[in-house]
Short mmCIF file of C-alpha atoms in Angstrom, two decimals:
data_model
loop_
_atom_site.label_atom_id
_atom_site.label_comp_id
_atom_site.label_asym_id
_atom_site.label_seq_id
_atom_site.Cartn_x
_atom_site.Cartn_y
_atom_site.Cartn_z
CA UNK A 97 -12.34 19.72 8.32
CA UNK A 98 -9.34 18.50 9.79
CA UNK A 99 -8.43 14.98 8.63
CA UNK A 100 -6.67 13.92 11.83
CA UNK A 101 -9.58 14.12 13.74
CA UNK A 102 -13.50 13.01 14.00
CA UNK A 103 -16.26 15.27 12.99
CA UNK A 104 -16.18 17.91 15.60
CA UNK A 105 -19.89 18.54 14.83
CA UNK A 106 -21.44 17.10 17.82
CA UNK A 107 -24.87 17.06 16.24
CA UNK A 108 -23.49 14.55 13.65
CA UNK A 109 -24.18 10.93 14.13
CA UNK A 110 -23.36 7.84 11.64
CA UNK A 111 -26.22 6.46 10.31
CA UNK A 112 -26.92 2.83 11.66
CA UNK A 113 -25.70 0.75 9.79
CA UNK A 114 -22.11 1.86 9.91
CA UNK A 115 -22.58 1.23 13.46
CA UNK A 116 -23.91 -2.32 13.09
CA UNK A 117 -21.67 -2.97 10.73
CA UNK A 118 -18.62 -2.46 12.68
CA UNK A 119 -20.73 -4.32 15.37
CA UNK A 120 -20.92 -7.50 13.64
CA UNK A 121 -17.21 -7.20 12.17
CA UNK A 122 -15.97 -6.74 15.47
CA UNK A 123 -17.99 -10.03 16.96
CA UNK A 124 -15.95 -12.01 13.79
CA UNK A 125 -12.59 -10.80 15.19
CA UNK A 126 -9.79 -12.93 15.09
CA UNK A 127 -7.08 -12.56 18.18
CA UNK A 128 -4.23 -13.59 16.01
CA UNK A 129 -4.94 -11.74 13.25
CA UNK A 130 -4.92 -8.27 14.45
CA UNK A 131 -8.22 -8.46 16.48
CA UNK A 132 -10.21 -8.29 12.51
CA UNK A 133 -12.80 -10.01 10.85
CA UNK A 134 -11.61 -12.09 7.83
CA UNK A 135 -10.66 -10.07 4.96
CA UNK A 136 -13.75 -11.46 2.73
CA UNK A 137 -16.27 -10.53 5.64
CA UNK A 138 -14.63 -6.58 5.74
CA UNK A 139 -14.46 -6.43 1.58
CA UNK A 140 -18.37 -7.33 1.54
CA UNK A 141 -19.29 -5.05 4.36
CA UNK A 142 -17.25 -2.33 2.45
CA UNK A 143 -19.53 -2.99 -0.41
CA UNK A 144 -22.70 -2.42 1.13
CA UNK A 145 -20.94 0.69 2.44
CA UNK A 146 -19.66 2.44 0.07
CA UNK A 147 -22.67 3.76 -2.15
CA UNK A 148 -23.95 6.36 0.85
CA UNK A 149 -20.56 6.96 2.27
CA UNK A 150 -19.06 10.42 3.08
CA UNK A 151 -16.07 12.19 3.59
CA UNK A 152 -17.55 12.42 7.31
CA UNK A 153 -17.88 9.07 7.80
CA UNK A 154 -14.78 7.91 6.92
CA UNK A 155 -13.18 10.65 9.27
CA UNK A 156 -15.50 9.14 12.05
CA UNK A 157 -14.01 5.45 11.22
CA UNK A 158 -10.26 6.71 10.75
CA UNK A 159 -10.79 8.03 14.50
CA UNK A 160 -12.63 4.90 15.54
CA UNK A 161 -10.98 2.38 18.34
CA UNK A 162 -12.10 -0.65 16.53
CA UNK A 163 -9.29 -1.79 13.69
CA UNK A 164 -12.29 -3.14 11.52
CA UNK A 165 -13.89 0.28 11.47
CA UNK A 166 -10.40 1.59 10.54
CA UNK A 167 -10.41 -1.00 7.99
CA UNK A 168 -13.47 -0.20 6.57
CA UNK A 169 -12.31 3.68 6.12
CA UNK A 170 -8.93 2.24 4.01
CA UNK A 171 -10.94 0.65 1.42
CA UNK A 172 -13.84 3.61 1.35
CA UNK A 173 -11.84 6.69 1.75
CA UNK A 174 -10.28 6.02 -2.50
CA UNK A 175 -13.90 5.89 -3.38
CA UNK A 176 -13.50 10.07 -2.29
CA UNK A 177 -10.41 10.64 -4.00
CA UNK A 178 -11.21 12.13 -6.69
CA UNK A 179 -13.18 15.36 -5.43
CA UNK A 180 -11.07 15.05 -1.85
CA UNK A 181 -7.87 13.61 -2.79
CA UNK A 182 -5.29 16.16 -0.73
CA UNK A 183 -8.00 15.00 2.82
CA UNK A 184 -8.07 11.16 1.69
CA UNK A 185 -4.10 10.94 1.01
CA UNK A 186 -3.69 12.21 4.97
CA UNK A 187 -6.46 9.86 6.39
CA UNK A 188 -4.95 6.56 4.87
CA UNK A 189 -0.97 7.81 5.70
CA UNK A 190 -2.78 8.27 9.02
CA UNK A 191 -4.08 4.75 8.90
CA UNK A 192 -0.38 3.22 7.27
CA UNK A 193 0.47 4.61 10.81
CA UNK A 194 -1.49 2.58 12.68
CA UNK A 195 -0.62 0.73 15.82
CA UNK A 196 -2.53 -2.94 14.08
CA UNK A 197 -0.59 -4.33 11.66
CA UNK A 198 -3.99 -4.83 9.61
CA UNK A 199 -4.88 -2.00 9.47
CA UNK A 200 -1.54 -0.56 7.74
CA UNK A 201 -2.05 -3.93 5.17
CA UNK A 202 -5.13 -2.51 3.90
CA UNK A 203 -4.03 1.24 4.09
CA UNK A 204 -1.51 0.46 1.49
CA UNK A 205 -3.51 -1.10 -0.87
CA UNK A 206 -6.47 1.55 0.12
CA UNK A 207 -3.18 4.15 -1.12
CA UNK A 208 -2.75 2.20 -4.62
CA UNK A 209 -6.39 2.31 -4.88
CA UNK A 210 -6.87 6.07 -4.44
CA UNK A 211 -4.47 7.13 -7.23
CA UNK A 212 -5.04 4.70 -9.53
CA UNK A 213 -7.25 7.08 -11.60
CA UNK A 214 -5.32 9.85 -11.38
CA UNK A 215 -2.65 10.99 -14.20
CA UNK A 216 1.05 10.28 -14.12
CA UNK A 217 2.08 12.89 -12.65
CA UNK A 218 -0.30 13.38 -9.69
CA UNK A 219 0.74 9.25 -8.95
CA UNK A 220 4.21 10.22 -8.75
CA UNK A 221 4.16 13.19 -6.78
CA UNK A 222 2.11 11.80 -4.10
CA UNK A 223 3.90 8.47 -4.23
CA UNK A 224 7.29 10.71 -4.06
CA UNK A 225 6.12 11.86 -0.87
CA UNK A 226 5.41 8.68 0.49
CA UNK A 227 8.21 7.02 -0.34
CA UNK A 228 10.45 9.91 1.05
CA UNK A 229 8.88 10.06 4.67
CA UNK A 230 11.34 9.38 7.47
CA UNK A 231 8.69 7.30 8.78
CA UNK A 232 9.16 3.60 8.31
CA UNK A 233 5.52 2.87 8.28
CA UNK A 234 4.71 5.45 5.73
CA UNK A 235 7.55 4.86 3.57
CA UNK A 236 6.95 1.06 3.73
CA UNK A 237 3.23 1.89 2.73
CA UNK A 238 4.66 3.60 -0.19
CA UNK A 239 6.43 0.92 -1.51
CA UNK A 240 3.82 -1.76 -1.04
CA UNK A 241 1.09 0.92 -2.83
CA UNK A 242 3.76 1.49 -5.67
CA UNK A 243 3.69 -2.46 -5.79
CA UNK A 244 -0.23 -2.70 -6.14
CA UNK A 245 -0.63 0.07 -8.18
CA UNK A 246 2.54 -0.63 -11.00
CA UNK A 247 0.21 -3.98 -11.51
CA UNK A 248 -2.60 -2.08 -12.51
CA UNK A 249 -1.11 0.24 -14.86
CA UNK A 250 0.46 -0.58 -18.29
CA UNK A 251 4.68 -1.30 -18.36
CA UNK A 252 5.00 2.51 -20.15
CA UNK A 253 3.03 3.95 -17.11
CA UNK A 254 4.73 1.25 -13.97
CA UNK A 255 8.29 2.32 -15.21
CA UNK A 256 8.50 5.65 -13.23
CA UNK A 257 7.38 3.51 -10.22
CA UNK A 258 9.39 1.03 -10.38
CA UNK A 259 12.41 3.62 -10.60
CA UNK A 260 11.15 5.34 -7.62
CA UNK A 261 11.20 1.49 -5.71
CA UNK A 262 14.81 0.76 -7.33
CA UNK A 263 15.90 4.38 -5.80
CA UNK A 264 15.15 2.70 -2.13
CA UNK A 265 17.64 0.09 -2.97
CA UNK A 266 19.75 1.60 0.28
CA UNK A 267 17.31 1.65 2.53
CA UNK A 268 18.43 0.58 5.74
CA UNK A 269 15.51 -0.10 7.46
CA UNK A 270 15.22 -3.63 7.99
CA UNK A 271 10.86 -3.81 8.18
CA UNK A 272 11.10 -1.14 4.70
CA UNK A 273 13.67 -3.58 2.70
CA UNK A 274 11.60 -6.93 3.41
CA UNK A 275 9.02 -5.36 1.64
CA UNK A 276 10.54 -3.45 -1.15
CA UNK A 277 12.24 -6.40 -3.61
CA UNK A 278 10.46 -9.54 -2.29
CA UNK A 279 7.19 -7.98 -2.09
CA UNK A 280 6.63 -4.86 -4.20
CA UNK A 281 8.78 -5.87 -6.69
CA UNK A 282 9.42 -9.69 -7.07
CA UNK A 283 5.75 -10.32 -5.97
CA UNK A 284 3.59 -7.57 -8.00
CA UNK A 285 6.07 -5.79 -10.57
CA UNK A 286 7.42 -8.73 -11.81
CA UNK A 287 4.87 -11.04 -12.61
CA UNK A 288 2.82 -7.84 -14.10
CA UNK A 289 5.73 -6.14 -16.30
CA UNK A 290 8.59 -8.97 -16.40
CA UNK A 291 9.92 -7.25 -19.31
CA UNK A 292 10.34 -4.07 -17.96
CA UNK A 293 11.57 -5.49 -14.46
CA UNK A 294 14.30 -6.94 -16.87
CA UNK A 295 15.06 -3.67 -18.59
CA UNK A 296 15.92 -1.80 -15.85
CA UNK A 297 17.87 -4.05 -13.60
CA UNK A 298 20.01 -4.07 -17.01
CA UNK A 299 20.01 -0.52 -17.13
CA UNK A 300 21.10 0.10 -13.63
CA UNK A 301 23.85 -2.74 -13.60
CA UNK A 302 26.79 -0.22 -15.44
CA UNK A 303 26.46 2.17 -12.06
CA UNK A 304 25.19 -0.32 -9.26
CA UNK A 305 27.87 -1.05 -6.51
CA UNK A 306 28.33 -4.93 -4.64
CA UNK A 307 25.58 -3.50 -1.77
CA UNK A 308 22.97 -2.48 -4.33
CA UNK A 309 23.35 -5.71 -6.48
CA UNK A 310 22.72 -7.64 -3.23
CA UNK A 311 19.32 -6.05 -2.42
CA UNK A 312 18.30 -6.72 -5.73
CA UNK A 313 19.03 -10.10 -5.14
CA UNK A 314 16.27 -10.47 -2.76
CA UNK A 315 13.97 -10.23 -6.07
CA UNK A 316 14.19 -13.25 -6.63
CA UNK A 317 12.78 -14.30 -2.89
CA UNK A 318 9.67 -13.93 -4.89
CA UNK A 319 7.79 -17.38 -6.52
CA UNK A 320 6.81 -15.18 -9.86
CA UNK A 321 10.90 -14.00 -10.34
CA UNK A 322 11.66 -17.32 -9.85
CA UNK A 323 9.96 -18.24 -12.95
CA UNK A 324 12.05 -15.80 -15.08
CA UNK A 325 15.37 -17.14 -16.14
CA UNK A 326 16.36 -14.17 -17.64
CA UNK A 327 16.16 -12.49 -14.56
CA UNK A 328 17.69 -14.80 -12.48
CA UNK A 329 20.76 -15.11 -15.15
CA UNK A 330 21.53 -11.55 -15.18
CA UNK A 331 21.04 -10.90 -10.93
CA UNK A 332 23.51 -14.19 -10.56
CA UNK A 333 25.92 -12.97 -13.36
CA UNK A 334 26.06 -9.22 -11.54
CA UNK A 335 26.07 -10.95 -8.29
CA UNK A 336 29.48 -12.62 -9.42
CA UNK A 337 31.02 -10.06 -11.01
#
């Protein structure tokens, strides 16, 4: 089935209570925050969701006009990823797409989410393709999903990540590079591997120019690199020099 589009079956229907769900999320919605319910009210209807839901479902909510239904198919559509994962990838770069700002929040982490079972090598390929879209959206999804998932992992298996984030340290796009070193890195990477954050800014210093030095900088935006002196010493000492 294609994963750009809803279920072209017409004698499918979603059960119920996906509909009512989305019913009563959408009665919750919040103007300024994307037109969503909170994200505590979408996590809980998620849960009563996700036992029964299919790969059809989620297809039907990815194609859906309401962001909360959209939502809804970010945080179920990893629950598929293992027997699906090639059909789920496209649905949530689909959804880091999306024209509500929500909605590509919780793509990102839905991203993280869906590979965080998978080997090493399946992580970085499909973050690799991610992070080298042309598309800002997509590539900024990459880099907050490398964030979330380089948490998750151990500091032997966020290291690859975190090179793949430090290789974006040109990026020009303005909405990308707010969310690369403040967010992905300073705000997740950081406080999870501090010791390997340290380790390679120290191992990229002998080959970084003035420009790259200065993005790094923007670590330290971050409240949790803040709290590392031995970060801060070495970014001000490069900084200087």
């Amino acid at each position: 089935m294609d994963a750009q589009a809803p279920p072209t079956d017409h004698r499918w229907a979603p059960r119920p209570t996906l509909v009512t769900t989305i019913d009563e999320l959408d009665q919750h919605a919040r103007p300024h925050h994307g037109n969503t319910a909170t994200a505590r009210e979408k996590r809980q209807a998620a849960s009563a969701l996700r036992t029964q839901c299919t790969l059809t479902e989620v297809e039907w909510l990815v194609a859906h006009p309401s962001p909360n239904a959209r939502e809804l198919a970010a945080q179920l559509a990893p629950d598929l990823a293992t027997a699906h994962l090639a059909v789920v990838m496209a649905l949530l770069r689909r959804l880091a797409d999306d024209e509500n700002w929500e909605v590509r929040e919780w793509a990102a982490e839905g991203i993280a989410t869906a590979l965080d079972g998978f080997v090493a090598e399946t992580r970085r390929f499909e973050l690799t393709k991610l992070l080298g879209d042309t598309n800002p959206c997509i590539l900024r999804a990459g880099i907050v999903a490398s964030g979330y998932l380089a948490a998750r992992l151990t500091c032997e298996e966020a290291r690859p990540i975190l090179a793949l984030l430090f290789d974006h340290d040109r990026e020009p796009d303005r909405y990308v590079r707010k969310n690369l070193f403040p967010f992905a890195i300073g705000s997740y990477f950081v406080p999870a591997h501090p010791e390997c954050a340290i380790a390679t800014v120290k191992e990229r210093l002998s080959t970084a120019d003035p420009s790259q030095i200065a993005s790094w900088q923007l670590i330290l935006k971050a409240k949790a690199a803040q709290s590392l002196p031995e970060l801060r010493v070495l970014l001000d000492s490069a900084k200087q020099h």
